[in-house]
Amino acid sequence: MVTRGKKGVVSFSLVYAHLVSALVFLGIVLLAGLLYSLQFLGKYPFPGVEFLSPGRVRMLHTNGAVYGFITNGYVAGLYWAVPRLTGYKVLNEKYLGWFMFWALQAAVLATAVGLLGGYAQAIEWGETPIFVDPFVLVYLLLALFQFTVPIYQYGKERPLYASSWYIISGLIWIPMVYIMGNYIPQFFIPGVAGAAITGTWIHDAVGLYVTPLGWGLMYFFVPVILKKPIWSHGLSLLGFWGLAFFYPMQGVHHYLWSPIPMYAQYAAVFSTLVLELAVVTVIINFFMTMRGNGDALKKSVPLRWMMIGIVNYGITCLQCSIQVLLTTQKAIHFTDWVVGHAHLIMFGTFGFWILGILSYLWPKVTGRRLYSSSLDEWAFWLIMIGMETMWVDLLAGGLVQGFTWWGLNPWMDSVRFSAPLWFVRTVTGIMIFVGFILYLYNFYMTAKKENIPSAQPQEA
Amino acid sequence: MNKREKFLLYFVVLFVIIPGGISFFIKIVSYFMVGLEEGMSGFALPFINYLFIAMGFVFLFVWAYLRGHFEDIEKPAHDMLERNAMYDEIEERGGKTQI
């Protein structure tokens, strides 16, 4: 066994710092989303204030989610999981670890200020101001070395576990696709070809960064909480290598009915449909692991977050295979359907996984039992019901808008028909925000209370 | 690996991975052809980027194969749990870094 000395290999302080940052940014992101939803009700509280105009607040909502909340949450998970997967510490905790931590927070804050100041790039999910991009790239390269060096060291001695493969791949891909998506369409390739690259970037950011790191962490945390190995490691490796070779360049299906040649669009649709089957194998693996352990979902809230996230992932992928069809696109393109889809994957899946990781790690890094399991339950149900209802509401809104336009009705008809659905969206947003406040308060009180050692209260 | 798992594994290879590979290959060829059309050369860029990364993954796969990573395919899942339990114990005994 490749342990080093008798001490643990995890830097609790780095995990703790990233968890706190993830929570702070989640609060900002939820508030920005809630504010933006008020614009649809005609009740935006800052009319005429350019710095807080709804369009800019929307970008704060989306970019804050990816770089502030998800990245901090994932990095916290990586600082916990990678040393425990490998028995080796990350490359450097004291200098590189803390430098990376502050660099990430500075980059996210610079992005927020830049976006609110009107310096966004006109690239979806790549709105990060152009002056921030080089720093993000440097951060991503440092993260690659910080986490893959221990994995490589371990891989020389023993076979790697599925989590390690997913983590390596996510960290290798993201700098490449970040350069491609943020620089090429803006400076080198305009027009249709540039749009295709933008589409590729949108999907790659999700599929080649957020997805592999998320699955890497789920393959670690779910078996650890259940104290049971994954049902089939062979199947998990098959899923990984399928993703590694066949997932890239999915994004052209974002531009169906565009001037991109139709044969390329057909190929994009066909390839997406088949890839969804590969996704199903990953979900089967987790459900087979859960088989016979249903009770664990009652006892462990972290596990519940993770498994609901996995269910949401399955739903999103099924939805994806339906919405890449050219006929479906006729009805849903540019509507709230797409917004619902994005929310279910970014928050309902990856966000829920991070909330699960946070709930699992918080008592461990603070060394205290969770302050209130009742608050924990309330937070879970409020956020979960809020999210799922918002998704259904946005899908319904998308269909109403799409068919209203398809029927060549006046534009304002679609706005009037959507108004009640937009109201419901704001209500579900409030539910999520209240749930988050309870979640935050519970964590704050846990950290603050008298030091009673945690006896693994969140294990299943 | 028991019989049922083996069946599922072969089923996935035959009906998911191979069709996935074929459809992906068709997509790659289609994109390459788009890149050859007038004014669409930029379309080839994601294609080159993909080939570059895919080559890296081929080497990674070969490296893992030569190191014997796929010989006892289920072992890493058990090793991971054992190692994690060991660290839980060490940290319970106070071997953690303080905040």
Coordinates of C-alpha atoms in Angstrom, one line a residue:
Chain A
M1 CA 0.0 0.0 0.0
V2 CA 1.4 3.4 -1.0
T3 CA 0.7 5.4 2.1
R4 CA 3.1 8.0 3.3
G5 CA 3.7 7.9 7.0
K6 CA 0.9 7.6 9.4
K7 CA -0.9 10.9 8.7
G8 CA -3.9 11.3 6.5
V9 CA -3.2 12.3 2.9
V10 CA -6.0 14.9 2.6
S11 CA -5.5 18.6 3.2
F12 CA -8.6 19.3 5.2
S13 CA -8.0 23.1 5.1
L14 CA -8.0 23.2 1.3
V15 CA -11.2 21.1 1.1
Y16 CA -12.8 23.3 3.7
A17 CA -11.9 26.5 1.8
H18 CA -13.2 25.3 -1.5
L19 CA -16.5 24.1 0.1
V20 CA -17.0 27.5 1.7
S21 CA -16.4 29.2 -1.6
A22 CA -18.8 26.9 -3.4
L23 CA -21.5 27.7 -0.9
V24 CA -20.9 31.5 -1.2
F25 CA -21.0 31.4 -5.0
L26 CA -24.1 29.2 -5.0
G27 CA -25.8 31.9 -2.9
I28 CA -24.8 34.6 -5.4
V29 CA -25.8 32.4 -8.4
L30 CA -29.3 31.6 -6.9
L31 CA -29.9 35.2 -6.1
A32 CA -28.9 36.3 -9.6
G33 CA -31.3 33.7 -11.1
L34 CA -34.1 34.8 -8.9
L35 CA -33.6 38.4 -9.8
Y36 CA -33.5 37.6 -13.5
S37 CA -36.8 35.7 -13.3
L38 CA -38.5 38.8 -11.9
Q39 CA -37.7 40.6 -15.2
F40 CA -40.2 38.2 -16.9
L41 CA -42.9 39.3 -14.4
G42 CA -42.2 42.9 -15.1
K43 CA -41.0 43.4 -11.5
Y44 CA -37.2 43.7 -11.9
P45 CA -36.0 45.7 -8.9
F46 CA -33.3 47.6 -10.7
P47 CA -34.8 49.1 -13.9
G48 CA -32.5 51.4 -15.7
V49 CA -29.4 50.4 -13.7
E50 CA -27.0 49.4 -16.4
F51 CA -24.5 47.6 -14.1
L52 CA -27.4 45.4 -12.9
S53 CA -29.3 45.1 -16.1
P54 CA -31.1 41.7 -16.5
G55 CA -28.9 40.5 -19.4
R56 CA -25.8 41.0 -17.4
V57 CA -27.2 39.4 -14.2
R58 CA -28.2 36.4 -16.3
M59 CA -24.6 35.9 -17.4
L60 CA -23.5 36.2 -13.7
H61 CA -26.0 33.5 -13.0
T62 CA -24.6 31.0 -15.6
N63 CA -20.9 31.8 -15.4
G64 CA -21.0 32.0 -11.6
A65 CA -22.6 28.5 -11.6
V66 CA -19.9 26.9 -13.7
Y67 CA -16.8 28.6 -12.5
G68 CA -17.8 29.7 -9.0
F69 CA -20.1 27.0 -7.6
I70 CA -19.4 23.9 -9.7
T71 CA -15.6 24.4 -10.1
N72 CA -15.1 25.1 -6.3
G73 CA -17.3 22.1 -5.4
Y74 CA -15.5 19.8 -7.7
V75 CA -12.1 21.0 -6.6
A76 CA -13.1 20.4 -3.0
G77 CA -14.2 16.8 -4.0
L78 CA -10.9 16.3 -5.9
Y79 CA -8.8 17.4 -2.9
W80 CA -10.6 14.8 -0.9
A81 CA -10.9 12.0 -3.4
V82 CA -7.6 12.0 -5.3
P83 CA -5.3 11.4 -2.3
R84 CA -7.6 8.7 -1.0
L85 CA -7.8 7.1 -4.5
T86 CA -4.1 7.0 -4.8
G87 CA -2.5 7.1 -1.4
Y88 CA -0.4 10.1 -2.6
K89 CA -0.9 13.7 -1.7
V90 CA -1.6 16.2 -4.5
L91 CA 1.4 17.7 -6.2
N92 CA 1.8 20.6 -3.7
E93 CA -0.7 21.7 -1.0
K94 CA 1.1 24.5 0.8
Y95 CA 2.0 26.8 -2.1
L96 CA 0.4 25.5 -5.3
G97 CA -2.8 24.5 -3.6
W98 CA -3.4 27.9 -1.9
F99 CA -2.2 29.8 -4.9
M100 CA -4.7 27.9 -7.1
F101 CA -7.4 28.6 -4.5
W102 CA -7.0 32.3 -4.5
A103 CA -6.4 32.4 -8.3
L104 CA -9.8 30.7 -8.8
Q105 CA -11.6 33.1 -6.5
A106 CA -9.9 36.1 -8.2
A107 CA -10.8 34.8 -11.7
V108 CA -14.4 34.3 -10.7
L109 CA -14.7 37.7 -9.1
A110 CA -13.0 39.3 -12.1
T111 CA -15.5 37.5 -14.3
A112 CA -18.4 38.8 -12.2
V113 CA -17.1 42.4 -12.3
G114 CA -16.3 42.2 -16.0
L115 CA -19.7 40.8 -16.9
L116 CA -21.6 43.3 -14.8
G117 CA -19.4 46.0 -16.3
G118 CA -20.3 45.0 -19.9
Y119 CA -17.1 43.2 -21.0
A120 CA -18.7 39.9 -21.9
Q121 CA -17.5 37.8 -24.9
A122 CA -20.4 37.1 -27.3
I123 CA -19.9 33.3 -26.9
E124 CA -22.5 31.2 -25.0
W125 CA -21.0 29.8 -21.8
G126 CA -17.8 31.5 -22.8
E127 CA -18.8 35.0 -21.7
T128 CA -15.9 35.3 -19.4
P129 CA -14.2 38.6 -20.3
I130 CA -11.3 38.2 -22.7
F131 CA -8.8 39.5 -20.1
V132 CA -9.7 36.8 -17.7
D133 CA -9.3 33.9 -20.1
P134 CA -5.5 33.6 -20.0
F135 CA -5.7 33.4 -16.2
V136 CA -8.4 30.7 -16.3
L137 CA -6.2 28.7 -18.7
V138 CA -3.2 28.9 -16.4
Y139 CA -5.4 27.8 -13.6
L140 CA -6.7 24.8 -15.6
L141 CA -3.1 23.8 -16.5
L142 CA -2.0 24.0 -12.9
A143 CA -5.0 21.9 -11.8
L144 CA -4.0 19.3 -14.4
F145 CA -0.6 18.8 -12.8
Q146 CA -1.9 19.2 -9.2
F147 CA -4.3 16.2 -9.5
T148 CA -2.9 14.0 -12.2
V149 CA 0.6 13.7 -10.8
P150 CA -0.6 11.5 -7.8
I151 CA -2.8 9.5 -10.2
Y152 CA 0.1 8.9 -12.5
Q153 CA 2.4 7.9 -9.5
Y154 CA -0.2 5.4 -8.4
G155 CA -0.9 4.2 -11.9
K156 CA 2.7 3.1 -12.2
E157 CA 2.2 0.7 -9.3
R158 CA -1.4 -0.5 -9.5
P159 CA -4.4 -0.5 -11.8
L160 CA -6.4 2.7 -11.8
Y161 CA -10.0 2.9 -10.5
A162 CA -12.7 4.3 -12.8
S163 CA -12.8 7.6 -10.9
S164 CA -9.1 8.2 -11.7
W165 CA -9.7 7.7 -15.4
Y166 CA -12.6 10.2 -15.4
I167 CA -10.6 12.8 -13.5
I168 CA -7.6 12.5 -15.8
S169 CA -9.8 12.9 -18.9
G170 CA -11.8 15.9 -17.6
L171 CA -8.6 17.7 -16.6
I172 CA -6.9 17.0 -19.9
W173 CA -9.8 18.1 -22.1
I174 CA -10.8 21.3 -20.5
P175 CA -7.8 23.4 -21.3
M176 CA -8.0 22.3 -24.9
V177 CA -11.7 23.0 -25.4
Y178 CA -11.4 26.2 -23.4
I179 CA -8.8 27.6 -25.9
M180 CA -10.9 26.4 -28.8
G181 CA -14.2 27.8 -27.6
N182 CA -13.0 31.1 -26.2
Y183 CA -10.5 32.3 -28.8
I184 CA -11.1 30.7 -32.2
P185 CA -14.7 31.8 -33.0
Q186 CA -14.0 35.4 -31.8
F187 CA -10.6 36.0 -33.5
F188 CA -10.0 33.5 -36.2
I189 CA -13.1 31.8 -37.7
P190 CA -16.2 33.9 -38.1
G191 CA -19.5 32.9 -39.6
V192 CA -21.1 29.4 -39.8
A193 CA -17.9 27.5 -39.1
G194 CA -17.3 29.8 -36.0
A195 CA -20.8 29.1 -34.8
A196 CA -20.2 25.3 -35.2
I197 CA -17.1 25.7 -33.0
T198 CA -19.1 27.7 -30.4
G199 CA -21.7 24.9 -30.4
T200 CA -18.9 22.4 -29.9
W201 CA -17.6 24.4 -27.0
I202 CA -21.0 24.7 -25.3
H203 CA -21.4 20.9 -25.3
D204 CA -17.8 20.1 -24.6
A205 CA -17.7 22.4 -21.5
V206 CA -20.5 20.2 -20.1
G207 CA -19.6 16.9 -21.6
L208 CA -15.8 17.0 -21.4
Y209 CA -15.3 19.0 -18.2
V210 CA -18.3 19.0 -15.9
T211 CA -19.5 15.4 -16.8
P212 CA -16.2 13.4 -16.4
L213 CA -15.2 15.2 -13.2
G214 CA -18.7 14.7 -11.9
W215 CA -18.8 11.0 -12.7
G216 CA -15.3 10.6 -11.4
L217 CA -16.4 11.9 -8.0
M218 CA -19.7 9.9 -8.1
Y219 CA -17.7 6.6 -8.8
F220 CA -15.8 7.5 -5.6
F221 CA -18.4 8.9 -3.2
V222 CA -21.4 6.6 -3.9
P223 CA -19.5 3.3 -3.2
V224 CA -17.7 4.9 -0.2
I225 CA -21.0 6.0 1.4
L226 CA -22.6 2.6 0.7
K227 CA -19.4 0.8 1.8
K228 CA -19.9 -1.4 -1.3
P229 CA -17.9 -1.6 -4.5
I230 CA -19.4 -0.4 -7.8
W231 CA -21.5 -3.2 -9.3
S232 CA -19.3 -3.7 -12.4
H233 CA -16.0 -1.9 -12.6
G234 CA -15.6 -3.4 -16.1
L235 CA -18.8 -1.7 -17.2
S236 CA -17.6 1.6 -15.7
L237 CA -14.4 1.4 -17.7
L238 CA -16.3 0.6 -20.9
G239 CA -18.4 3.7 -20.2
F240 CA -15.3 5.8 -19.7
W241 CA -13.5 4.7 -22.9
G242 CA -16.7 5.1 -24.8
L243 CA -16.9 8.7 -23.5
A244 CA -13.2 9.3 -24.1
F245 CA -13.4 8.5 -27.8
F246 CA -17.0 9.1 -28.9
Y247 CA -18.2 12.1 -26.8
P248 CA -16.2 15.0 -28.4
M249 CA -17.8 17.2 -31.0
Q250 CA -21.3 16.6 -29.9
G251 CA -22.1 20.3 -30.0
V252 CA -23.1 20.6 -33.7
H253 CA -26.5 19.3 -32.7
H254 CA -27.0 22.8 -31.1
Y255 CA -27.2 24.2 -34.6
L256 CA -29.8 22.1 -36.3
W257 CA -31.7 23.9 -39.2
S258 CA -28.7 26.2 -39.5
P259 CA -26.6 26.8 -42.7
I260 CA -24.3 24.0 -41.6
P261 CA -24.5 21.3 -44.4
M262 CA -27.4 19.0 -43.7
Y263 CA -25.4 15.8 -44.0
A264 CA -23.2 17.0 -41.1
Q265 CA -26.4 17.8 -39.1
Y266 CA -27.8 14.3 -39.7
A267 CA -24.4 12.8 -38.6
A268 CA -24.6 14.9 -35.4
V269 CA -28.1 13.7 -34.7
F270 CA -27.3 10.0 -35.3
S271 CA -24.2 10.1 -33.2
T272 CA -25.9 11.8 -30.3
L273 CA -28.7 9.2 -30.3
V274 CA -26.3 6.3 -30.1
L275 CA -24.2 8.0 -27.4
E276 CA -27.2 8.2 -25.2
L277 CA -27.2 4.4 -25.0
A278 CA -23.7 4.5 -23.6
V279 CA -24.9 6.9 -20.9
V280 CA -27.6 4.4 -20.0
T281 CA -24.9 1.8 -19.1
V282 CA -23.4 4.2 -16.5
I283 CA -26.8 4.7 -14.9
I284 CA -27.5 1.0 -14.9
N285 CA -24.2 0.5 -13.1
F286 CA -25.2 2.9 -10.3
F287 CA -28.7 1.4 -9.9
M288 CA -27.3 -2.1 -9.7
T289 CA -24.9 -0.9 -7.0
M290 CA -27.8 0.5 -5.1
R291 CA -29.8 -2.7 -5.4
G292 CA -30.6 -4.1 -2.0
N293 CA -29.5 -0.8 -0.3
G294 CA -32.7 1.2 -0.7
D295 CA -32.7 1.9 3.1
A296 CA -29.5 3.8 2.7
L297 CA -31.4 6.5 0.8
K298 CA -33.5 7.1 3.9
K299 CA -30.5 7.4 6.3
S300 CA -28.0 9.3 4.1
V301 CA -29.0 12.7 2.7
P302 CA -25.7 13.0 0.8
L303 CA -26.4 9.7 -1.0
R304 CA -29.9 10.9 -1.7
W305 CA -28.5 14.1 -3.4
M306 CA -26.2 12.0 -5.5
M307 CA -28.8 9.4 -6.6
I308 CA -31.4 12.1 -7.4
G309 CA -28.7 13.8 -9.4
I310 CA -28.0 10.5 -11.3
V311 CA -31.8 10.1 -12.0
N312 CA -31.9 13.7 -13.3
Y313 CA -28.8 12.9 -15.4
G314 CA -30.7 10.0 -17.0
I315 CA -33.7 12.2 -17.6
T316 CA -31.6 14.9 -19.2
C317 CA -29.9 12.5 -21.5
L318 CA -33.2 10.9 -22.5
Q319 CA -34.5 14.5 -23.1
C320 CA -31.4 15.2 -25.1
S321 CA -32.0 12.2 -27.5
I322 CA -35.5 13.5 -28.1
Q323 CA -34.6 17.2 -28.6
V324 CA -31.8 16.6 -31.1
L325 CA -34.4 15.3 -33.6
L326 CA -35.0 17.8 -36.3
T327 CA -38.7 17.7 -35.9
T328 CA -38.5 18.4 -32.1
Q329 CA -36.1 21.2 -32.8
K330 CA -38.8 22.9 -34.9
A331 CA -40.9 23.3 -31.8
I332 CA -38.5 23.9 -29.0
H333 CA -35.6 26.0 -30.5
F334 CA -35.2 29.4 -28.7
T335 CA -37.8 28.5 -26.1
D336 CA -37.9 27.9 -22.4
W337 CA -37.6 24.2 -23.0
V338 CA -33.9 24.6 -23.5
V339 CA -33.6 26.6 -20.3
G340 CA -35.4 23.8 -18.4
H341 CA -33.0 21.3 -19.9
A342 CA -29.9 23.4 -18.9
H343 CA -31.2 23.8 -15.4
L344 CA -31.8 20.1 -14.9
I345 CA -28.3 19.2 -16.0
M346 CA -26.3 22.0 -14.4
F347 CA -28.2 22.2 -11.1
G348 CA -30.4 19.1 -11.0
T349 CA -27.5 16.9 -11.7
F350 CA -24.1 18.4 -11.2
G351 CA -25.4 20.9 -8.6
F352 CA -27.1 18.1 -6.6
W353 CA -23.9 16.0 -6.7
I354 CA -22.0 18.9 -5.2
L355 CA -24.6 19.5 -2.6
G356 CA -24.2 15.7 -1.8
I357 CA -20.5 16.0 -1.6
L358 CA -20.8 19.1 0.6
S359 CA -23.2 17.4 3.0
Y360 CA -20.9 14.4 3.2
L361 CA -17.7 16.3 3.7
W362 CA -18.8 19.1 5.9
P363 CA -19.1 17.1 9.2
K364 CA -15.8 15.5 8.3
V365 CA -13.8 18.6 7.7
T366 CA -15.3 20.5 10.6
G367 CA -15.0 17.5 12.9
R368 CA -18.6 18.0 14.2
R369 CA -21.9 16.3 13.8
L370 CA -24.4 18.0 11.6
Y371 CA -26.3 20.7 13.6
S372 CA -29.8 19.6 12.6
S373 CA -30.9 16.6 10.5
S374 CA -34.4 18.1 10.3
L375 CA -33.0 21.3 8.6
D376 CA -31.0 19.0 6.3
E377 CA -34.2 17.2 5.3
W378 CA -36.1 20.4 4.8
A379 CA -33.4 21.8 2.6
F380 CA -33.3 18.7 0.6
W381 CA -37.0 18.5 -0.1
L382 CA -37.4 22.2 -0.8
I383 CA -34.5 22.4 -3.2
M384 CA -35.4 19.1 -4.9
I385 CA -39.1 19.8 -5.3
G386 CA -38.3 23.3 -6.4
M387 CA -35.9 22.1 -9.1
E388 CA -38.0 19.4 -10.5
T389 CA -41.1 21.7 -10.6
M390 CA -39.1 24.4 -12.3
W391 CA -38.0 21.9 -14.9
V392 CA -41.5 20.7 -15.7
D393 CA -42.7 24.3 -15.7
L394 CA -40.0 25.4 -18.2
L395 CA -40.7 22.5 -20.5
A396 CA -44.4 23.4 -20.5
G397 CA -43.4 27.0 -21.2
G398 CA -41.2 25.9 -24.1
L399 CA -43.9 23.9 -25.7
V400 CA -46.4 26.8 -25.3
Q401 CA -44.0 29.2 -26.9
G402 CA -42.8 26.9 -29.6
F403 CA -46.3 25.9 -30.8
T404 CA -47.5 29.5 -30.6
W405 CA -44.7 30.6 -33.0
W406 CA -45.1 27.5 -35.2
G407 CA -48.8 28.5 -35.6
L408 CA -47.6 32.0 -36.8
N409 CA -49.5 33.7 -34.0
P410 CA -48.4 37.2 -32.9
W411 CA -45.3 37.3 -30.8
M412 CA -47.1 39.0 -27.9
D413 CA -49.5 36.0 -27.7
S414 CA -46.6 33.7 -26.7
V415 CA -45.6 36.3 -24.0
R416 CA -49.1 36.4 -22.6
F417 CA -49.5 32.6 -22.6
S418 CA -46.1 32.3 -20.9
A419 CA -46.8 34.7 -18.1
P420 CA -48.4 32.2 -15.6
L421 CA -45.6 29.8 -16.3
W422 CA -43.0 32.4 -15.6
F423 CA -44.7 33.2 -12.3
V424 CA -44.5 29.5 -11.3
R425 CA -40.8 29.6 -12.2
T426 CA -40.2 32.5 -9.8
V427 CA -42.1 30.6 -7.1
T428 CA -39.9 27.5 -7.6
G429 CA -36.8 29.7 -7.6
I430 CA -37.9 31.1 -4.2
M431 CA -38.4 27.5 -2.9
I432 CA -34.8 26.6 -4.0
F433 CA -33.5 29.8 -2.4
V434 CA -35.2 29.2 0.9
G435 CA -34.0 25.6 0.8
F436 CA -30.4 26.9 0.3
I437 CA -30.7 29.4 3.2
L438 CA -31.7 26.4 5.5
Y439 CA -28.8 24.4 4.1
L440 CA -26.4 27.2 4.7
Y441 CA -27.7 28.0 8.2
N442 CA -27.3 24.3 9.1
F443 CA -23.7 24.2 7.9
Y444 CA -22.9 27.5 9.6
M445 CA -24.3 26.2 12.9
T446 CA -22.5 23.0 12.5
A447 CA -19.2 24.7 12.1
K448 CA -19.9 27.1 15.0
K449 CA -21.1 24.6 17.6
E450 CA -19.1 23.0 20.3
N451 CA -16.5 20.5 19.1
I452 CA -18.2 17.1 19.3
P453 CA -16.3 14.7 17.1
S454 CA -18.2 13.5 14.1
A455 CA -18.9 9.7 14.2
Q456 CA -19.5 9.4 10.5
P457 CA -23.1 10.5 10.9
Q458 CA -23.7 10.6 7.2
E459 CA -22.6 7.1 6.4
A460 CA -25.3 4.9 5.0
Chain B
M1 CA -17.0 -11.4 -13.1
N2 CA -20.1 -13.6 -13.0
K3 CA -22.0 -14.9 -16.1
R4 CA -24.6 -12.2 -16.0
E5 CA -22.1 -9.4 -15.8
K6 CA -20.1 -11.0 -18.6
F7 CA -23.3 -11.1 -20.7
L8 CA -24.1 -7.5 -20.0
L9 CA -20.5 -6.5 -20.9
Y10 CA -20.6 -8.3 -24.2
F11 CA -24.1 -6.9 -24.9
V12 CA -22.9 -3.4 -24.3
V13 CA -19.8 -3.8 -26.5
L14 CA -21.9 -5.3 -29.4
F15 CA -24.9 -3.1 -29.2
V16 CA -23.7 0.2 -27.7
I17 CA -19.9 0.7 -28.1
I18 CA -19.5 -0.7 -31.6
P19 CA -22.6 1.2 -33.0
G20 CA -21.4 4.3 -31.0
G21 CA -18.0 4.0 -32.8
I22 CA -19.5 3.6 -36.2
S23 CA -21.8 6.5 -35.8
F24 CA -19.0 8.6 -34.4
F25 CA -16.8 7.6 -37.4
I26 CA -19.6 8.7 -39.8
K27 CA -19.8 12.0 -38.0
I28 CA -16.0 12.6 -38.2
V29 CA -16.0 11.9 -41.9
S30 CA -19.0 14.2 -42.4
Y31 CA -17.2 17.0 -40.5
F32 CA -14.0 16.5 -42.5
M33 CA -16.0 16.8 -45.7
V34 CA -17.6 20.0 -44.5
G35 CA -14.1 21.3 -43.8
L36 CA -13.3 20.8 -47.5
E37 CA -16.1 22.9 -48.7
E38 CA -15.5 26.5 -49.7
G39 CA -15.5 29.0 -46.8
M40 CA -15.9 26.2 -44.3
S41 CA -12.2 25.3 -43.6
G42 CA -12.6 26.5 -40.0
F43 CA -14.9 23.6 -39.4
A44 CA -11.8 21.3 -39.6
L45 CA -10.4 22.8 -36.4
P46 CA -12.5 20.9 -33.8
F47 CA -11.7 17.8 -35.9
I48 CA -7.9 18.4 -35.6
N49 CA -8.3 19.2 -31.9
Y50 CA -10.2 15.9 -31.5
L51 CA -7.6 13.8 -33.3
F52 CA -4.9 15.4 -31.2
I53 CA -6.6 14.5 -27.9
A54 CA -7.8 11.1 -29.1
M55 CA -4.2 10.2 -30.0
G56 CA -3.3 11.0 -26.4
F57 CA -6.0 8.7 -25.1
V58 CA -4.9 5.9 -27.4
F59 CA -1.4 6.2 -25.9
L60 CA -3.0 6.3 -22.4
F61 CA -5.0 3.2 -23.2
V62 CA -1.9 1.3 -24.5
W63 CA 0.1 2.4 -21.4
A64 CA -2.6 1.1 -19.1
Y65 CA -2.9 -2.1 -21.1
L66 CA 0.9 -2.8 -20.9
R67 CA 0.9 -2.0 -17.2
G68 CA -1.7 -4.7 -16.7
H69 CA -4.5 -2.3 -15.7
F70 CA -7.2 -4.5 -17.3
E71 CA -6.0 -7.9 -16.1
D72 CA -8.1 -8.2 -13.0
I73 CA -10.7 -5.7 -14.0
E74 CA -12.8 -5.7 -10.8
K75 CA -9.9 -5.4 -8.3
P76 CA -9.5 -1.6 -8.4
A77 CA -13.0 -1.2 -7.1
H78 CA -12.2 -3.3 -4.0
D79 CA -8.8 -1.7 -3.5
M80 CA -10.3 1.8 -3.5
L81 CA -12.8 0.9 -0.7
E82 CA -10.1 -0.8 1.4
R83 CA -7.8 2.2 1.1
N84 CA -10.6 4.6 1.9
A85 CA -11.5 2.7 5.0
M86 CA -7.9 2.8 6.1
Y87 CA -7.8 6.6 5.7
D88 CA -11.0 6.9 7.7
E89 CA -9.3 5.1 10.5
I90 CA -6.2 7.2 10.3
E91 CA -8.2 10.4 10.4
E92 CA -10.4 9.1 13.2
R93 CA -7.1 8.7 15.2
G94 CA -6.3 12.4 14.6
G95 CA -3.8 12.1 11.8
K96 CA -5.5 14.8 9.8
T97 CA -4.2 18.3 8.9
Q98 CA -5.8 20.9 11.1
I99 CA -7.9 23.7 9.6

